[in-house]
mmCIF file of C-alpha atoms in Angstrom:
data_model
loop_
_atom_site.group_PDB
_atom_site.id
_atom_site.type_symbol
_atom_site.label_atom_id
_atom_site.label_comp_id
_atom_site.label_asym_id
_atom_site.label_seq_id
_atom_site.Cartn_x
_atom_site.Cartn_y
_atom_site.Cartn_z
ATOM 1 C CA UNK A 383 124.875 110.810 98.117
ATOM 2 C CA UNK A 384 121.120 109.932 97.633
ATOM 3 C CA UNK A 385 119.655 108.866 101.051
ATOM 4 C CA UNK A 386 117.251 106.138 100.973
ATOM 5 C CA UNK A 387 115.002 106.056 104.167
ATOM 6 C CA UNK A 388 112.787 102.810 104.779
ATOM 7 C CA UNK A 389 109.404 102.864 106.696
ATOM 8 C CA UNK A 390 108.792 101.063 109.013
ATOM 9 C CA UNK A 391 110.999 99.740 110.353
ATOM 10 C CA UNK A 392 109.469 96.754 111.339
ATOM 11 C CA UNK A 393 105.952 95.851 110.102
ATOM 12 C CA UNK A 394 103.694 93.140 111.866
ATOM 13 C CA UNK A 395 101.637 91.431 109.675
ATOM 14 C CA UNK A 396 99.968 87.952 109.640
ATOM 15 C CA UNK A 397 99.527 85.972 107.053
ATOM 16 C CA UNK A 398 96.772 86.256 104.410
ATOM 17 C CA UNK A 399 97.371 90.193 105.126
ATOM 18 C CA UNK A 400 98.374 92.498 102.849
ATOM 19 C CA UNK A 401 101.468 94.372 103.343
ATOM 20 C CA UNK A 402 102.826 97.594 102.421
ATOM 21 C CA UNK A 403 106.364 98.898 102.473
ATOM 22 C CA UNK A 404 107.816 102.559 102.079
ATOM 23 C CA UNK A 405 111.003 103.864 100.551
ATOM 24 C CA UNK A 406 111.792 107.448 100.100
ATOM 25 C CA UNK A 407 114.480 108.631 98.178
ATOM 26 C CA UNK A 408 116.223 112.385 99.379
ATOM 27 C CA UNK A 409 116.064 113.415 96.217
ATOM 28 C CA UNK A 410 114.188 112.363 92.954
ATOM 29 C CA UNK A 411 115.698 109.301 91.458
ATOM 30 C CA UNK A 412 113.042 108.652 88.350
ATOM 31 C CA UNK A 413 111.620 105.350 88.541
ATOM 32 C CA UNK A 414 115.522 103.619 88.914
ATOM 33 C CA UNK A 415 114.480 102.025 92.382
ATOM 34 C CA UNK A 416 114.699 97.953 93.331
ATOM 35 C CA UNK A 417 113.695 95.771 95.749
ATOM 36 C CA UNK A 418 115.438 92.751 97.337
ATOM 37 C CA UNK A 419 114.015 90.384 99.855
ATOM 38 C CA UNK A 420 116.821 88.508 102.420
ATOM 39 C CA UNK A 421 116.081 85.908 104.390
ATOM 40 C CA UNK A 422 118.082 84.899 107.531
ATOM 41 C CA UNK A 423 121.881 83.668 107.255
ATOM 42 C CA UNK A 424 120.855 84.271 102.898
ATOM 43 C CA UNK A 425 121.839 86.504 100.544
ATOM 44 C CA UNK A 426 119.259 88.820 98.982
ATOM 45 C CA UNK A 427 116.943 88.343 96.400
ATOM 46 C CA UNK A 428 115.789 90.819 93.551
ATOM 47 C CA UNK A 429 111.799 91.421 93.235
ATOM 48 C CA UNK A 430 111.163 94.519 92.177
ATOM 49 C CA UNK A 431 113.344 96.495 89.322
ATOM 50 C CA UNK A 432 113.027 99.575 88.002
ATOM 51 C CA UNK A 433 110.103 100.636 90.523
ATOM 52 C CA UNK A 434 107.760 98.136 89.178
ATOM 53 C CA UNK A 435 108.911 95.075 86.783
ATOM 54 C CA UNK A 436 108.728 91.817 88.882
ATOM 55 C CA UNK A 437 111.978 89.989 88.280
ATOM 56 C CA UNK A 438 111.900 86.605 86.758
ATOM 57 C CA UNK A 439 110.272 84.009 88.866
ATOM 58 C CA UNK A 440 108.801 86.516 91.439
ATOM 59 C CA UNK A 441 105.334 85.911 92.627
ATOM 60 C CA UNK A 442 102.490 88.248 91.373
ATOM 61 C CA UNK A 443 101.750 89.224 95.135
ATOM 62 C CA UNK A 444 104.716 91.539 94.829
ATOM 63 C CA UNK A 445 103.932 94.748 93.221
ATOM 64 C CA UNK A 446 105.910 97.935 92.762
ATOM 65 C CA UNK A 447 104.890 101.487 92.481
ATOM 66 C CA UNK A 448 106.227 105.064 92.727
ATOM 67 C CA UNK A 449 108.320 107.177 90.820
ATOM 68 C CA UNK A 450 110.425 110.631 91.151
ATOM 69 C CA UNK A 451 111.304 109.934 95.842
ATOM 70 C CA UNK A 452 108.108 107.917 96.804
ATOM 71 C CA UNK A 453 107.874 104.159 96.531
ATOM 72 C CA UNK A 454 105.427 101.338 97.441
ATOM 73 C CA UNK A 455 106.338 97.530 97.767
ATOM 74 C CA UNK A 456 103.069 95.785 98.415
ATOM 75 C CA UNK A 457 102.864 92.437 99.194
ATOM 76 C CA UNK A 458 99.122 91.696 98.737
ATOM 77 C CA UNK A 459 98.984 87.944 100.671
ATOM 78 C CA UNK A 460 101.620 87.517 102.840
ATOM 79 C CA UNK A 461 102.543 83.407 102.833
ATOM 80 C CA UNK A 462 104.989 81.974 104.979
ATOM 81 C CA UNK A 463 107.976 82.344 103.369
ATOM 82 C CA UNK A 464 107.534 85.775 102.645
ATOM 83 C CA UNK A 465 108.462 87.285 106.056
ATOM 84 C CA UNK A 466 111.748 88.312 105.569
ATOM 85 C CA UNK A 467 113.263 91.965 105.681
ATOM 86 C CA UNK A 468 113.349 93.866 102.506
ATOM 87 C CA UNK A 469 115.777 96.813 101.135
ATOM 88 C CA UNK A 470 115.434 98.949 98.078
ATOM 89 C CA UNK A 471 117.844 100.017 96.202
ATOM 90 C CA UNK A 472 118.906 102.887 93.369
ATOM 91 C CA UNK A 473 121.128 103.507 90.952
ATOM 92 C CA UNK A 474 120.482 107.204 89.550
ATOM 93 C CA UNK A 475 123.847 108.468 91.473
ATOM 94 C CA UNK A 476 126.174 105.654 92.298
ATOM 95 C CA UNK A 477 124.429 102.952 94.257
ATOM 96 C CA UNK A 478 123.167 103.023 97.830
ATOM 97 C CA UNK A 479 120.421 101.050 99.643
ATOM 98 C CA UNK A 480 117.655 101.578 102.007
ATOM 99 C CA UNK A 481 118.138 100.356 105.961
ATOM 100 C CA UNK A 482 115.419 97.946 105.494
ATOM 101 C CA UNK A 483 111.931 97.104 106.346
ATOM 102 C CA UNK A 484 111.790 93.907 108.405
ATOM 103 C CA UNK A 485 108.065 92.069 107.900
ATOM 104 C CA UNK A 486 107.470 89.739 111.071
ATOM 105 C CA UNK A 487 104.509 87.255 111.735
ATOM 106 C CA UNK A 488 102.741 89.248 113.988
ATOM 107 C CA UNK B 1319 121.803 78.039 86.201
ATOM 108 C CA UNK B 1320 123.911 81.178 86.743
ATOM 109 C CA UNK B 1321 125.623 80.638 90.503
ATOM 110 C CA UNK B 1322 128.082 82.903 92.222
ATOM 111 C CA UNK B 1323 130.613 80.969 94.694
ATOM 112 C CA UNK B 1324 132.745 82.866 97.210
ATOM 113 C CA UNK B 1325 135.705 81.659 98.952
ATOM 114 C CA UNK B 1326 135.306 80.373 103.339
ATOM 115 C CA UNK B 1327 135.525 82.476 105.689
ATOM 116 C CA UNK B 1328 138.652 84.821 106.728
ATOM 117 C CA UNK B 1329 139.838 85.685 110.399
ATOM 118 C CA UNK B 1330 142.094 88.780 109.715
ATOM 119 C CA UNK B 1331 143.863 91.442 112.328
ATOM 120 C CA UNK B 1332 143.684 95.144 112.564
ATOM 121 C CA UNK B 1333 145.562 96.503 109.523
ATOM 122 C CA UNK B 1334 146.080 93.564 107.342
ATOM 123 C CA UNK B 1335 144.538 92.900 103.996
ATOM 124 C CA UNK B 1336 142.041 90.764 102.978
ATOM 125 C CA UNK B 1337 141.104 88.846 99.474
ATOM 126 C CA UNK B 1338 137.470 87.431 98.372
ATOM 127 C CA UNK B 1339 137.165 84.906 95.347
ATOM 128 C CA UNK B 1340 133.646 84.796 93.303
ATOM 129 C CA UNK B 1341 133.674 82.222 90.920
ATOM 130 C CA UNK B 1342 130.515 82.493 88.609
ATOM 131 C CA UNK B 1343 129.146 79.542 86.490
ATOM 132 C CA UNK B 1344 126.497 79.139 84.158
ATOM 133 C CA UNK B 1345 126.937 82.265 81.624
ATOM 134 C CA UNK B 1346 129.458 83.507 79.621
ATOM 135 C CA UNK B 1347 131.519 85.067 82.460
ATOM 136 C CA UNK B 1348 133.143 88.192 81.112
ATOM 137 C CA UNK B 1349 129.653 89.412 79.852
ATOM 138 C CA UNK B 1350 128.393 90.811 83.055
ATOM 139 C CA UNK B 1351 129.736 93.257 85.491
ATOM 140 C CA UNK B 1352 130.008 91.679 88.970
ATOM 141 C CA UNK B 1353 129.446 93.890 91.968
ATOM 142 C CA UNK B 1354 130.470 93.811 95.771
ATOM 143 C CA UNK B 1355 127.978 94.605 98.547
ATOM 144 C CA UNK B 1356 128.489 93.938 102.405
ATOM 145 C CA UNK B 1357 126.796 93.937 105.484
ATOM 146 C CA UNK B 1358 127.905 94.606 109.226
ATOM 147 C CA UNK B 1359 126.546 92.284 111.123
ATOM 148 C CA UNK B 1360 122.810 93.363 112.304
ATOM 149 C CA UNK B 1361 122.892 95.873 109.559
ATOM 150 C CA UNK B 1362 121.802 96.694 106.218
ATOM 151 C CA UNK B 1363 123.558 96.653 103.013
ATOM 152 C CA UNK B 1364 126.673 99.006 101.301
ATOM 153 C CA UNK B 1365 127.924 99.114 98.173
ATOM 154 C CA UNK B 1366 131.004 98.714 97.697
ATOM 155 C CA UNK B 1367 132.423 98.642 93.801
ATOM 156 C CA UNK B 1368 131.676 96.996 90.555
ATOM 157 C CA UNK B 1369 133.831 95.396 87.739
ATOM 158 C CA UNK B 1370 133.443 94.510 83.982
ATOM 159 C CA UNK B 1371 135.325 91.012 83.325
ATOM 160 C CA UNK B 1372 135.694 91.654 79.921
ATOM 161 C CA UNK B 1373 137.462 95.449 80.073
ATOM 162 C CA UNK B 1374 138.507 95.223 83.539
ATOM 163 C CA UNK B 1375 137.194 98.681 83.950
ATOM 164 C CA UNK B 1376 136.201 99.218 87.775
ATOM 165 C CA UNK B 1377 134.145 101.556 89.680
ATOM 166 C CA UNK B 1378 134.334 102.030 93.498
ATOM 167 C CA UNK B 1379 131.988 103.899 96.407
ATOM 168 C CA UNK B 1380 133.742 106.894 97.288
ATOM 169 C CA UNK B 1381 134.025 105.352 100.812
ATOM 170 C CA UNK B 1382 136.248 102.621 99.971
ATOM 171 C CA UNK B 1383 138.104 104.524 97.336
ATOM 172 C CA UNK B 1384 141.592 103.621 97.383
ATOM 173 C CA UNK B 1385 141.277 100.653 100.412
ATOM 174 C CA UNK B 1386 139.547 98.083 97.845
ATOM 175 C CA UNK B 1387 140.428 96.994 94.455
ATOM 176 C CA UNK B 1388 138.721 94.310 92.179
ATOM 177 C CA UNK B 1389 140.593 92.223 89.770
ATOM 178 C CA UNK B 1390 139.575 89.298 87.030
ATOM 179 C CA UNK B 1391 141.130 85.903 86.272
ATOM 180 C CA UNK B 1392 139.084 85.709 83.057
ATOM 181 C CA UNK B 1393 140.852 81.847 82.760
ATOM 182 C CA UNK B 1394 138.919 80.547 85.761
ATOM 183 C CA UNK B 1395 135.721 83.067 85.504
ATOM 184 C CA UNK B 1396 136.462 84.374 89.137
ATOM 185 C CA UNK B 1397 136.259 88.120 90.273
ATOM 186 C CA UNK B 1398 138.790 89.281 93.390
ATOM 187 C CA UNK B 1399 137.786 91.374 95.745
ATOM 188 C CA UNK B 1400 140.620 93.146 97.874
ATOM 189 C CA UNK B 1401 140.275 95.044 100.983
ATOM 190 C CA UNK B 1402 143.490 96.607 102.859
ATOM 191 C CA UNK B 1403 143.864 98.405 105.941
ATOM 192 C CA UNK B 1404 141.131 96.533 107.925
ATOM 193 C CA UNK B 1405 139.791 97.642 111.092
ATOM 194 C CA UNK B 1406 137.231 96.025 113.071
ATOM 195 C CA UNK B 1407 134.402 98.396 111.646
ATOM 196 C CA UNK B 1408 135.528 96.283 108.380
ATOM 197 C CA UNK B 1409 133.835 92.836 110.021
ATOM 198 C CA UNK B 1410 131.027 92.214 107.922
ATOM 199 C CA UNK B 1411 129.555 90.006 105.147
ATOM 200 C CA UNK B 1412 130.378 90.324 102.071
ATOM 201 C CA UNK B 1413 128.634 89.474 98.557
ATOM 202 C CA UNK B 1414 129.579 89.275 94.954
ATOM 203 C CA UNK B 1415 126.463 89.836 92.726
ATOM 204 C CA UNK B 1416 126.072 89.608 89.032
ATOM 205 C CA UNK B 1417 123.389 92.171 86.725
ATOM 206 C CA UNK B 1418 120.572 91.042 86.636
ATOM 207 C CA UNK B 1419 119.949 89.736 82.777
ATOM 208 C CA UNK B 1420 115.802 88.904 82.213
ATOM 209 C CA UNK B 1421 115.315 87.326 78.409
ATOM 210 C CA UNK B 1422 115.059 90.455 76.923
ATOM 211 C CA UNK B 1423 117.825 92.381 78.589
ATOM 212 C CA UNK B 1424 120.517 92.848 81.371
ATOM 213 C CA UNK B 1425 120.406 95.543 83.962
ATOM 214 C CA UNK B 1426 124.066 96.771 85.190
ATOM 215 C CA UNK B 1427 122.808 98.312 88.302
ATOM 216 C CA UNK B 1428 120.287 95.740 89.282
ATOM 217 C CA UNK B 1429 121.441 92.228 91.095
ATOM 218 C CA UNK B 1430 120.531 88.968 91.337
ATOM 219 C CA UNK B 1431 121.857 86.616 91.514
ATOM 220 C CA UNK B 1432 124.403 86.830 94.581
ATOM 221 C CA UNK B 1433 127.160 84.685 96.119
ATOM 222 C CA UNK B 1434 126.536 82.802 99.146
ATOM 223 C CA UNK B 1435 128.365 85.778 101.621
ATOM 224 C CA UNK B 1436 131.782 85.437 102.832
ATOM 225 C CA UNK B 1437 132.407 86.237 106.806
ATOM 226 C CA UNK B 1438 135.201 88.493 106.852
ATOM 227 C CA UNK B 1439 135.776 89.015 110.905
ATOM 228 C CA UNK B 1440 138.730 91.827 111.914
ATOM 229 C CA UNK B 1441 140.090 91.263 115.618
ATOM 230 C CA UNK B 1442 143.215 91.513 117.232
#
């Protein structure tokens, strides 16, 4: 099973700030990485697909980058509804998601 | 729009079975494979199986393997979710989410968008 690890775990930020989340994959998983955003009591939310398309309707502050078992979500002005905690995802050997990457007001 | 709608919420004891509805609206329903994801409370998120509508073909996580099974009523464009054997460790919520489709293409393995999340509580 391909282990995704998260970092960090919890990222203080305030708003205006840019922020910038880690995923690494335990072994090299192309560029077949996503990233979902979940609010509170909500399901999640695709942003990111295939390391770096935005999905439809997604804000140009989220960007995507990486490839191969390093990748970047950047946020690049955090606004108030964008503190949230945030998972990636692949799909090169059956599915499995990161433990997350919770972005507080700091 | 496309929109995912589970069935309430299910109180269940140690070793009984239980069974999640997902009706989806907007699209044409067998066209997209609908997955199953939960989450523990506090925790993150597991996969747990997919299913194409249209063939009925299904594919689950090796963890769940023979404890879940997903079924179609193509009639009423819902997808079933069933989960036997529960033990507490099974308390959790759990999502149906479609592929993703963009106007140029659909992604199997991608999501969005998701049911609202069905509370599935195991206690004795």
């Amino acid at each position: 099973e391909i282990v995704l690890t998260q970092s960090p775990a919890t990222l203080s930020v305030s708003p205006g700030e840019r922020a910038t989340l880690s995923c690494r994959a335990s072994q090299s998983i192309s560029i077949y990485l996503a990233w979902y955003q979940q609010k509170p009591g909500r399901a999640p939310r695709l942003l990111i697909y295939d390391a770096s398309n935005r999905a439809t309707g997604v804000p140009a502050r989220f960007s995507g980058s990486g490839s191969g078992t390093d990748f970047t979500l950047s946020i690049s002005s955090l606004e108030p509804e964008d503190f949230a905690v945030y998972y990636c995802q692949q799909r090169t050997t059956w599915l499995t998601f990161g433990g997350g990457t919770k972005v507080e007001i700091k | 729009q496309v929109q995912l709608v589970q069935s309430g919420a299910e109180v269940k004891k140690p070793g009984a079975s239980v069974r999640v509805s997902c009706k989806a609206s907007g699209y044409t329903f067998p066209s997209r494979d609908i997955n199953w994801v939960r989450q523990a409370p506090g925790q993150g998120l597991e996969w747990m199986g997919w299913i194409n509508p249209q063939s009925g073909n299904t594919g689950y996580a090796r963890k769940f393997q023979g404890r879940v099974s997903l079924t179609t009523n193509a009639s009423i464009s819902t997808v079933f979710m069933e989960l036997r054997s529960l033990t507490s460790e099974d308390t959790a919520i759990y999502f149906c989410a479609r592929s993703y489709c963009n106007p140029d293409s659909c992604y199997t393995d991608w999501f969005d968008p998701w049911g609202q999340g069905t509370l599935v509580t195991v206690s004795s």
